[in-house]
Coordinates of C-alpha atoms in Angstrom, one line a residue:
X548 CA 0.0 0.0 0.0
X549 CA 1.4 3.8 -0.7
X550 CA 2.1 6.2 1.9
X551 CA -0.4 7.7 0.5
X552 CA -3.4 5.7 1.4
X553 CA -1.6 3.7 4.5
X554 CA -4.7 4.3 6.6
X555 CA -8.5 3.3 6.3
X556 CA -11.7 4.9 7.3
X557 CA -14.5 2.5 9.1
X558 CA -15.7 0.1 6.1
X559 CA -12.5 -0.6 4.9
X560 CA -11.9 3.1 2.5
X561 CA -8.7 4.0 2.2
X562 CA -8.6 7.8 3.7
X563 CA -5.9 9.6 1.8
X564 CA -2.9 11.8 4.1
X565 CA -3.3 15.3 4.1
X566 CA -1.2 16.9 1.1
X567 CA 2.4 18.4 2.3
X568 CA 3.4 21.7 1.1
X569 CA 7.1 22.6 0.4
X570 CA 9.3 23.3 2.7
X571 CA 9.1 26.7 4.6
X572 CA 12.1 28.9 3.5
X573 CA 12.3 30.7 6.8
X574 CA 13.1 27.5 8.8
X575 CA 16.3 26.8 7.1
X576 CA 17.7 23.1 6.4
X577 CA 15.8 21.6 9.6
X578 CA 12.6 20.3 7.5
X579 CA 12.7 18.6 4.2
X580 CA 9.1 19.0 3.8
X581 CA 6.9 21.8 4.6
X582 CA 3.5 21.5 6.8
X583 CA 0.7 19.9 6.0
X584 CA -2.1 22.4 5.1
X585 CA -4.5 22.0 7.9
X586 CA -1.1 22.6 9.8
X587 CA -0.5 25.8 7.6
X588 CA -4.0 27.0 8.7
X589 CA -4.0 26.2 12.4
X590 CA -0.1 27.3 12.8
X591 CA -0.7 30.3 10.9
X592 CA -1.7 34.1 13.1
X593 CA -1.0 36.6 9.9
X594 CA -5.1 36.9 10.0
X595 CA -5.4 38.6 13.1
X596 CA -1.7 39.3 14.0
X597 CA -1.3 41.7 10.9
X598 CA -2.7 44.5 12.7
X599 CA 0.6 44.6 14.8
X600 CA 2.9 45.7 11.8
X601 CA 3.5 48.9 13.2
X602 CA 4.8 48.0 16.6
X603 CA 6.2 44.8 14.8
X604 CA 8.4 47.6 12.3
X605 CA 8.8 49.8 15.6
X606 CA 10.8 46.9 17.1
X607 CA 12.8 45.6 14.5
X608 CA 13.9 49.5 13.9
X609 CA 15.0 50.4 17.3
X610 CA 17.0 46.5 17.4
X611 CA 18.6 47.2 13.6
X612 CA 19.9 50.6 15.3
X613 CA 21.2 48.6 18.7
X614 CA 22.8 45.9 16.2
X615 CA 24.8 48.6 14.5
X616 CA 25.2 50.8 17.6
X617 CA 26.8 47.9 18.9
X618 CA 29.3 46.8 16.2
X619 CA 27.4 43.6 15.7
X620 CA 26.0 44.3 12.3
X621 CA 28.0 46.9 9.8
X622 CA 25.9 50.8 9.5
X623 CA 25.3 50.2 6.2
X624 CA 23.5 47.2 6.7
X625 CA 21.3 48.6 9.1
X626 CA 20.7 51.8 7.1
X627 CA 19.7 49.8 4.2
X628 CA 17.6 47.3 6.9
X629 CA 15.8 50.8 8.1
X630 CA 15.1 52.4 4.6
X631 CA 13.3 48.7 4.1
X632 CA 11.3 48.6 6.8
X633 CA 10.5 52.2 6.5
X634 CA 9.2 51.4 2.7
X635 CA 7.2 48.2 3.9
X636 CA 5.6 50.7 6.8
X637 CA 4.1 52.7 3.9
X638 CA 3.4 50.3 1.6
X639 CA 0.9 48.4 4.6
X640 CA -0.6 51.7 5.3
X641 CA -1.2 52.6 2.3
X642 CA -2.9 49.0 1.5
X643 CA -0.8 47.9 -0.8
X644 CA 1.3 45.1 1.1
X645 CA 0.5 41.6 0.2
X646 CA 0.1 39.4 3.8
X647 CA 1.5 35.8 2.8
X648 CA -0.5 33.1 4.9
X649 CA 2.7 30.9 4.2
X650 CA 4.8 33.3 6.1
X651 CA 2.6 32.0 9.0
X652 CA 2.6 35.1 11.2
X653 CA 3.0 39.1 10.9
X654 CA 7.2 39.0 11.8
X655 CA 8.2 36.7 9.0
X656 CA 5.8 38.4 6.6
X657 CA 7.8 41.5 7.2
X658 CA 11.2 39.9 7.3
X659 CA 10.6 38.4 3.8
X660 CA 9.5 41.1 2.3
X661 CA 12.7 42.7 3.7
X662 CA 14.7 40.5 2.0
X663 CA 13.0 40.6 -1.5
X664 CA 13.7 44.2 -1.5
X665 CA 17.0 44.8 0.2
X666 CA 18.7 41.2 0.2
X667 CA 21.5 39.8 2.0
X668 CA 21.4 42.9 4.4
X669 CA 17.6 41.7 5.5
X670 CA 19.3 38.3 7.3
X671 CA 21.4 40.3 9.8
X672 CA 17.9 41.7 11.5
X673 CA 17.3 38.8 13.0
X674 CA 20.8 38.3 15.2
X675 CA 20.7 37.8 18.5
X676 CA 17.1 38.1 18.4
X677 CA 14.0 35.3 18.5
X678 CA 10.5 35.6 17.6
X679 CA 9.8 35.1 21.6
X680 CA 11.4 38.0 22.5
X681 CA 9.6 39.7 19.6
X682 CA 6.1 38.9 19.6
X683 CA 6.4 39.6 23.6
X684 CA 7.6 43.1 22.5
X685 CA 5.1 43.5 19.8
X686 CA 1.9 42.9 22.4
X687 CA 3.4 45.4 25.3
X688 CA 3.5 47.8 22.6
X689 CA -0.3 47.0 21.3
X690 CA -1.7 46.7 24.4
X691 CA -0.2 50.3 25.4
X692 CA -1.2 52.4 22.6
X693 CA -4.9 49.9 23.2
X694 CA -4.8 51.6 26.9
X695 CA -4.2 55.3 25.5
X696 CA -6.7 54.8 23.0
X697 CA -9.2 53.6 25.7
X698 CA -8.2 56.4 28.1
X699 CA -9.0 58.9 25.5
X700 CA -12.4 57.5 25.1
X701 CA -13.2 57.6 28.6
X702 CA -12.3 61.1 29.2
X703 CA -15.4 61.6 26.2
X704 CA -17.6 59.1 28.3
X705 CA -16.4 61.4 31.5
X706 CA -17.2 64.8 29.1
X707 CA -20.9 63.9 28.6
X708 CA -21.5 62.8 31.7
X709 CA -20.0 65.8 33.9
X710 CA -21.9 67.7 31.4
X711 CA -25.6 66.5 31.5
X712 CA -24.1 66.6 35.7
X713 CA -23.7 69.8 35.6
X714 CA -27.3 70.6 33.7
X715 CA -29.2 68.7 36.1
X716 CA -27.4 69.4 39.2
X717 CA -30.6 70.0 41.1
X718 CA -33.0 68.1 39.0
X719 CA -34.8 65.4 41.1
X720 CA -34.6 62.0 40.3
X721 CA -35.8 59.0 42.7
X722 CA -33.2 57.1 44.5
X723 CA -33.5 53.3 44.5
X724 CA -32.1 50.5 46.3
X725 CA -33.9 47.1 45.3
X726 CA -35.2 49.2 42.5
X727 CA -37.7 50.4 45.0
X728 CA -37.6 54.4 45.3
X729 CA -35.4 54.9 48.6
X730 CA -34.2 58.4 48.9
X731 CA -34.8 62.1 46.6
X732 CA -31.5 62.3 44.7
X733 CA -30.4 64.8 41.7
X734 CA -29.5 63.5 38.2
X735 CA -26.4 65.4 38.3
X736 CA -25.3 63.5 41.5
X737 CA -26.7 60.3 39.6
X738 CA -24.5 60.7 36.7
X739 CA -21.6 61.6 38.6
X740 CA -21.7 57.8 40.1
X741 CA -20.8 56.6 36.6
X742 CA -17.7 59.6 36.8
X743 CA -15.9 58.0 39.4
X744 CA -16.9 54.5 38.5
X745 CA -15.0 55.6 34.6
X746 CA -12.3 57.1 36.7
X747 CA -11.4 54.2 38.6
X748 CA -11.2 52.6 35.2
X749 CA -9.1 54.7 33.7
X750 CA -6.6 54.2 37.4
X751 CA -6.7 50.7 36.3
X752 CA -5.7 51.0 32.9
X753 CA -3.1 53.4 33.9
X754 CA -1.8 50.6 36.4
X755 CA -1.9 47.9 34.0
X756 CA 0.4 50.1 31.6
X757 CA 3.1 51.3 34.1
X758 CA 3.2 47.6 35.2
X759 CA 3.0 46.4 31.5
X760 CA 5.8 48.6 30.0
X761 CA 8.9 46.5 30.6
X762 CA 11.2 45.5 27.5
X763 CA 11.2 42.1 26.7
X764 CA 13.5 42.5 23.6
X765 CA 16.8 41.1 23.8
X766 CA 15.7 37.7 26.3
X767 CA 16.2 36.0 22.6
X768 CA 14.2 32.9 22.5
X769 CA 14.3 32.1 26.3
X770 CA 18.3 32.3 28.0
X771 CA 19.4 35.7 26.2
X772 CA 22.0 36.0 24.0
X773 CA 25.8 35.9 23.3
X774 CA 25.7 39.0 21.1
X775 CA 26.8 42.3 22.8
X776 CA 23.2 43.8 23.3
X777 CA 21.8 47.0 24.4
X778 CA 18.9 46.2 26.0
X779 CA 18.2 49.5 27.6
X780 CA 18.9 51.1 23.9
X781 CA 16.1 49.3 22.5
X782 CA 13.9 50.0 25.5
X783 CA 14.1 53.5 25.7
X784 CA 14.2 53.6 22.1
X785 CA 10.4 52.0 22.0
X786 CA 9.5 54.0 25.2
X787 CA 9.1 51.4 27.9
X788 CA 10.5 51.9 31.2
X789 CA 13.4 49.9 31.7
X790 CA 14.0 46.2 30.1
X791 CA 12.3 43.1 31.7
X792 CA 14.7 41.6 34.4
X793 CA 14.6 37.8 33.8
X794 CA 14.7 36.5 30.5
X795 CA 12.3 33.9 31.0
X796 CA 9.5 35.8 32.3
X797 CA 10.5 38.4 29.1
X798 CA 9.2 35.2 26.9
X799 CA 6.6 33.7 28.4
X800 CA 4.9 36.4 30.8
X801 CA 1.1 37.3 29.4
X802 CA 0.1 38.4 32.7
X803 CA 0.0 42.2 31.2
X804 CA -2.4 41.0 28.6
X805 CA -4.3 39.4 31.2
X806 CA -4.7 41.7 33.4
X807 CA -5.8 44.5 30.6
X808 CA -8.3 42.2 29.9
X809 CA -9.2 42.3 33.8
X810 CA -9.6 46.2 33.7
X811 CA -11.3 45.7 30.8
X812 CA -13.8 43.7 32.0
X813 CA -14.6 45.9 34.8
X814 CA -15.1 49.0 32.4
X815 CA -17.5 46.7 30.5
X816 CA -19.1 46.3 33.5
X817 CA -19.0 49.7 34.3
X818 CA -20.4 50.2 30.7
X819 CA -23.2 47.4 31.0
X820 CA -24.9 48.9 34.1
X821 CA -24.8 52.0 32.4
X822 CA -26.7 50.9 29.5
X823 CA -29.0 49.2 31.7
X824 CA -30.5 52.1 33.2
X825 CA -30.5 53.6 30.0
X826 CA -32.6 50.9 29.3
X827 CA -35.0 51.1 32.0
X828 CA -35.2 54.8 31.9
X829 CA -36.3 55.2 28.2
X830 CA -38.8 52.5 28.9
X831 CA -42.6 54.0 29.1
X832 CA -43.2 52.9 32.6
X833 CA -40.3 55.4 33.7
X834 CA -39.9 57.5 31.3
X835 CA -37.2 59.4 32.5
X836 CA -35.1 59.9 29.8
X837 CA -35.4 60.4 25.8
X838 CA -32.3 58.7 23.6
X839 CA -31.7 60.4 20.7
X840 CA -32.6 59.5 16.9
X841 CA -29.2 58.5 16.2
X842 CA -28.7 55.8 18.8
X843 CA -32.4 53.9 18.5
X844 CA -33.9 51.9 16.1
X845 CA -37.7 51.2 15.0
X846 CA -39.7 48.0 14.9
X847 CA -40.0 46.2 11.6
X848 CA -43.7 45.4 12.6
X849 CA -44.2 48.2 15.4
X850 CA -44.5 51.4 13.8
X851 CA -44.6 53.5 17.1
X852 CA -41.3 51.6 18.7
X853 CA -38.1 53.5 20.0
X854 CA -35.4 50.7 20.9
X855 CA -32.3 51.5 22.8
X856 CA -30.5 49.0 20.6
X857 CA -27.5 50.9 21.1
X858 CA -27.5 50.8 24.8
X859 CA -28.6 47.1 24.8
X860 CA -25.7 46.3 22.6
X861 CA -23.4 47.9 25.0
X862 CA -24.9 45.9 27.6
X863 CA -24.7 42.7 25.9
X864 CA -21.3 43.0 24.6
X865 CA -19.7 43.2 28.2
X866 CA -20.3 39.5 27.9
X867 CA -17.6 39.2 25.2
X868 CA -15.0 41.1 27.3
X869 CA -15.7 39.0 30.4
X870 CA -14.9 35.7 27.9
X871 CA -12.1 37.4 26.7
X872 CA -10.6 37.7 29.9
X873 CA -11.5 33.6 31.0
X874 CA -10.7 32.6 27.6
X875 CA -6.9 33.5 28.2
X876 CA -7.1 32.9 32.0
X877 CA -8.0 29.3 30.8
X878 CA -5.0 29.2 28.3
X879 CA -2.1 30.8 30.4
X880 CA -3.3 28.5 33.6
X881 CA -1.3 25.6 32.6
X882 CA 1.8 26.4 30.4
X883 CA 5.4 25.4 32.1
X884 CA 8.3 27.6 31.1
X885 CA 8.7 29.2 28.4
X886 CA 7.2 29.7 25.3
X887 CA 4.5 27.4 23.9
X888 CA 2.6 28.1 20.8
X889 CA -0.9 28.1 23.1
X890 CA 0.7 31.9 23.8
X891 CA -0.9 32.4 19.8
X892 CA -4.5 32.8 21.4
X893 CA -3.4 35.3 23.6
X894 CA -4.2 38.0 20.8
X895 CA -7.4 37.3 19.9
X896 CA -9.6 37.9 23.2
X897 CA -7.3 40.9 23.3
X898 CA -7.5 42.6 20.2
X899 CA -11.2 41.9 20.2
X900 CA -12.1 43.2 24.2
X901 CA -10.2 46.3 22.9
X902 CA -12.2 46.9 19.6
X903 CA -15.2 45.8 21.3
X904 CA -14.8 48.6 24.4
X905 CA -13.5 51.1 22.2
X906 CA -17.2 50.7 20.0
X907 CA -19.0 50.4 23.2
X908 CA -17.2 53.7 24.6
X909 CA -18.4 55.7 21.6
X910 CA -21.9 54.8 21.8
X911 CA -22.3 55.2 25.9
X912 CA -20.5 59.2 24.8
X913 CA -23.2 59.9 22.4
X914 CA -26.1 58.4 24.0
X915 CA -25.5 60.0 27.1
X916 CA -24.2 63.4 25.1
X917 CA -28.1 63.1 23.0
X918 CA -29.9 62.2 26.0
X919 CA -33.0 64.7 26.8
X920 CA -34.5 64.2 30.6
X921 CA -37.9 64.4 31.7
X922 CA -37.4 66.2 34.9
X923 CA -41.1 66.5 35.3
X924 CA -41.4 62.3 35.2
X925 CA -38.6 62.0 37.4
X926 CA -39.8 64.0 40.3
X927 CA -43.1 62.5 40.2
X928 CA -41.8 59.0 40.6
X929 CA -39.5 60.6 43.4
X930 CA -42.4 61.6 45.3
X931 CA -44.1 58.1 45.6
X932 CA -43.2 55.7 48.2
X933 CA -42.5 58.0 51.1
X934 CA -38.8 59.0 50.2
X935 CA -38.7 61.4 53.0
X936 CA -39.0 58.9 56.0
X937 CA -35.6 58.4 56.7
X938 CA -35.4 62.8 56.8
X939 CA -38.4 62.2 59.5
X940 CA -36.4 59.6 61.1
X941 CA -33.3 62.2 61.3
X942 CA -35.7 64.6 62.8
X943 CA -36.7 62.9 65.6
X944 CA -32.8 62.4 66.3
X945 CA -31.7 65.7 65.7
X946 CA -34.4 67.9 67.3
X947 CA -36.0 65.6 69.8
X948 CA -33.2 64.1 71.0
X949 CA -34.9 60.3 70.2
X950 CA -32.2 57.4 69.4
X951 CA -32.4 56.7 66.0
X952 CA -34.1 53.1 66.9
X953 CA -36.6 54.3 68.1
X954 CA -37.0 57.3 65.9
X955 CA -36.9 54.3 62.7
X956 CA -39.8 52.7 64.8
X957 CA -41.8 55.6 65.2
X958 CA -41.5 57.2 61.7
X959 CA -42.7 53.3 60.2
X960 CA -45.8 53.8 61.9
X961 CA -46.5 57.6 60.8
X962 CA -45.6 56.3 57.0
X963 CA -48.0 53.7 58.0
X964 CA -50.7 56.1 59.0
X965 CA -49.9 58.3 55.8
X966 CA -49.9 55.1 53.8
X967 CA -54.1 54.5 55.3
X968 CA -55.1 58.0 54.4
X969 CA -53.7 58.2 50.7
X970 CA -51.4 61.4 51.3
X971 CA -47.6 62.0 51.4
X972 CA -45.7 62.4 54.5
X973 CA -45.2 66.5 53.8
X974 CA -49.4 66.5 53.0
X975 CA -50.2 64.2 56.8
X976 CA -51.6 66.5 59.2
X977 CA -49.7 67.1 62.0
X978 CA -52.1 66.1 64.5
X979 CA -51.8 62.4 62.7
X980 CA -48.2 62.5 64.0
X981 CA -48.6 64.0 67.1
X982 CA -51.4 61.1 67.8
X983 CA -48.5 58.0 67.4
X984 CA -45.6 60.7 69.1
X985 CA -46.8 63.9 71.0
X986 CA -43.3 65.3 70.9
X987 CA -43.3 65.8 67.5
X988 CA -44.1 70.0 66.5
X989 CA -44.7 71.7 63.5
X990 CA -41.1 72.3 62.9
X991 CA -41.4 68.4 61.2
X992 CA -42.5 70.1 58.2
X993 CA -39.6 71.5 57.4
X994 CA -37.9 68.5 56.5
X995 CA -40.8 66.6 55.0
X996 CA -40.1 68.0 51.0
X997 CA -37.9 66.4 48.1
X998 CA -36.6 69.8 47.9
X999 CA -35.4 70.1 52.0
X1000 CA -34.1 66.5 51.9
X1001 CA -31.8 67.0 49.1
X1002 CA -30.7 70.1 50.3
X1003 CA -29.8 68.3 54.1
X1004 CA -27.7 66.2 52.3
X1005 CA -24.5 68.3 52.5
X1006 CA -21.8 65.7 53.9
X1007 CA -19.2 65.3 51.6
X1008 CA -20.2 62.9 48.8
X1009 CA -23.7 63.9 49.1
X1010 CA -26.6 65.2 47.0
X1011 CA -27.1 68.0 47.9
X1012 CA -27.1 70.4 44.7
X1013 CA -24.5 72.8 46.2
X1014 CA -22.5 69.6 47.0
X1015 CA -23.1 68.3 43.3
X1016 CA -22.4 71.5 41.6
X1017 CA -18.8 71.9 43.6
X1018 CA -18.3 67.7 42.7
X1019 CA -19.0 68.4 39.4
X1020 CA -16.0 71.2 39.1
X1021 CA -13.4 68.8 41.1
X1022 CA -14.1 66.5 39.0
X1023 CA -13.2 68.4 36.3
X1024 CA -10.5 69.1 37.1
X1025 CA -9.3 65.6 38.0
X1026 CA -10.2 63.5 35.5
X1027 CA -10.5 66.3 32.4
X1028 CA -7.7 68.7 33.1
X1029 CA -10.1 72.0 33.3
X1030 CA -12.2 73.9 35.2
X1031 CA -14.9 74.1 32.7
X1032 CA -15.5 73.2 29.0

């Protein structure tokens, strides 16, 4: 029997071997043959890897000008090495580079085209250097222009939200806890919640990129290198800190990717409650809020609909991020020392939580930019279900001198009353009071108002609109850089 048929399906039938390709040129005289093709397709990142050619050319520049810097390749071999890599640059941003899926990945694509258009110079780029050390290099420097790009679109998300703060600084909204209206609360103190949530965020991000931006190029494929390097050259050359300190963790650390995709999935989070009330505000039971044209959709049956598609796609997309991060949790969990090839699907979850936050980012800035509130709807909903009782309850406290025990017991039973006769607490009669707690005076009324128990709430952090309205301009300052926009 041939080789080519040495094996039989169930039945008897012969099954025929996958076809092998010819050898790859990149490996050398190691392999007579080249892969099979379902090999080719499975070994093979250039699909998704390709959009690192920038930080790919980045690091191959700044180790060409170490190489020569150090006498280990001649200046006119890295000269011509840079004027090549400088061509290919434009030739893939202008669109008219040709990504080889036979070159398996973005590195080699890059270092054969060197080579076809500069020659024997092209195979001195690749001393004392491994793709390892490379591709470790190429994700730091990925994932850290990913952060600034993400940071940028949070200071937008930041923008609208101090902005429709500061419009509706005293604007009541109802307060909920169980979704069950709790306490009077202003929109501007609402939306300044999601402020400090985006802040923390962007504290995280900032984290993961000081920790993050270590040099890994020059650990070589795992040990280092004979070859007279410069490590700190080519770190400060590609803006990283300092190179990384153990050439085995250079190689096969992805705990920077991992834990961007941690902050990440946070933000999303972040992003996903967000939407949500965006969601239940819009909805005709609350009514709270209007979304704009531009991020709803109609009904293909239901002429009068208004979706928040946009803000339910946010909220459903913080599912892919949170898989992002498991997926590569899942893959890093059980790889010894140093590199295996599972490290490939380390760029996947990542590139896509970034694209996917960086979509999500835009829409939560112009929904919450577009957003028109109902101020009327809002108070009205604030009014129901008694939200001044706990303001009664500090009363008691405060004026009468009750402990706050007893004062909760006592204001349960006057709701209660208030509750029988159909009325709010401010519209109860005062003799209804006085007849469950004689010590209580007119001066109750005072505090009995949406308007009084927003304006009590002046501890720091609090509500209250003069509170809100100085939050607002700190916040400003410390997350945007101004004073005012």
């Amino acid at each position: 029997m041939s080789r080519k048929t040495s094996r039989k399906a169930p039945g008897g039938k012969p099954v025929r071997a996958a076809p092998v390709r010819a050898a790859n040129v990149q490996w050398g005289g190691r392999f007579a043959g080249g892969p099979a093709e379902a090999m080719e397709r499975i070994n093979a990142s250039i699909r998704f890897d390709k959009r690192m050619w920038a930080q790919d050319i980045a690091g191959s520049l700044a180790h060409a000008a170490m190489l020569a810097a150090q006498g280990i390749v001649a200046k006119a071999d890295a000269a011509a090495i840079a004027g090549g890599l400088d061509a290919i640059a434009r030739d893939i941003a202008a669109g008219n580079f040709e990504f080889k899926v036979a070159m398996e990945d973005i590195h080699m694509n890059v270092e054969a085209a060197l080579a076809e258009r500069i020659g024997a110079p092209a195979g001195r780029l690749h001393t004392a250097r491994s793709r390892n050390d490379q591709v470790a290099t190429d994700m730091r420097l990925w994932v850290r222009d990913a952060i600034d790009g993400l940071d940028a679109r949070l200071s937008g998300v930041q923008a609208a939200l101090l902005d429709q703060a500061a419009a509706h600084a005293a604007t009541v909204m109802p307060g909920f806890t169980h979704l069950q209206t709790a306490q009077p609360v202003t929109f501007g103190h609402h939306m300044l919640a999601y402020v400090e949530m985006f802040g923390r965020d962007r504290g995280r991000l900032a984290d993961c990129r000081k920790r993050g931006n270590e040099s890994p190029l020059g650990a070589g494929a795992l040990a280092g290198t004979s070859f007279p390097i410069d490590r700190a050259m080519t770190a400060k050359a590609l803006g990283f800190d300092r190179p990384m300190a153990n050439s085995l963790d250079a190689v096969s650390d992805r705990d920077f990717a991992l834990e961007f995709l941690a902050a990440a999935a946070i933000l999303a989070v972040h992003c996903s409650r967000l939407a949500e009330e965006l969601v239940i505000w819009s909805s005709q039971p609350f009514a709270f809020v209007r979304l704009s044209d531009a991020f709803t959709t109609g009904s293909s049956m239901m002429p009068q609909k208004r979706n928040p598609d946009a803000a339910e796609l946010a909220r459903g997309k913080a599912g892919r991020v949170l898989g992002a991060f498991t997926a590569l949790a899942v893959v890093l969990k059980g790889l010894p020392l140093a590199y295996g090839k599972d490290m490939q699907e380390d760029k996947e979850p990542v590139f896509d939580a970034a694209d996917t936050l960086d979509l999500v980012l835009a829409a939560m800035a112009g929904m919450i930019a577009d957003l028109t509130v109902d101020a009327v709807a809002m108070r009205r909903v604030a009014e129901q279900g008694f939200p001044t009782a706990t303001d009664l309850a500090d009363w008691l406290v405060q004026a009468l001198g009750i402990p706050f025990r007893e004062a909760h017991h006592i204001t349960g039973r006057i709701v209660r009353r208030a509750e029988e006769r159909g009325v709010s607490l401010a519209e109860l009669p005062l003799a209804e009071m006085q007849a469950i707690d004689q010590r209580i005076d007119e001066r109750v009324h005072a505090v009995l108002t949406v308007e009084a128990a927003l304006a009590s709430r002046t501890s720091l952090g609090g509500t209250a609109p003069k509170r809100v309205k100085a939050a607002i301009a700190a916040a400003r300052r410390r997350w945007l850089g101004k004073t005012k926009r």
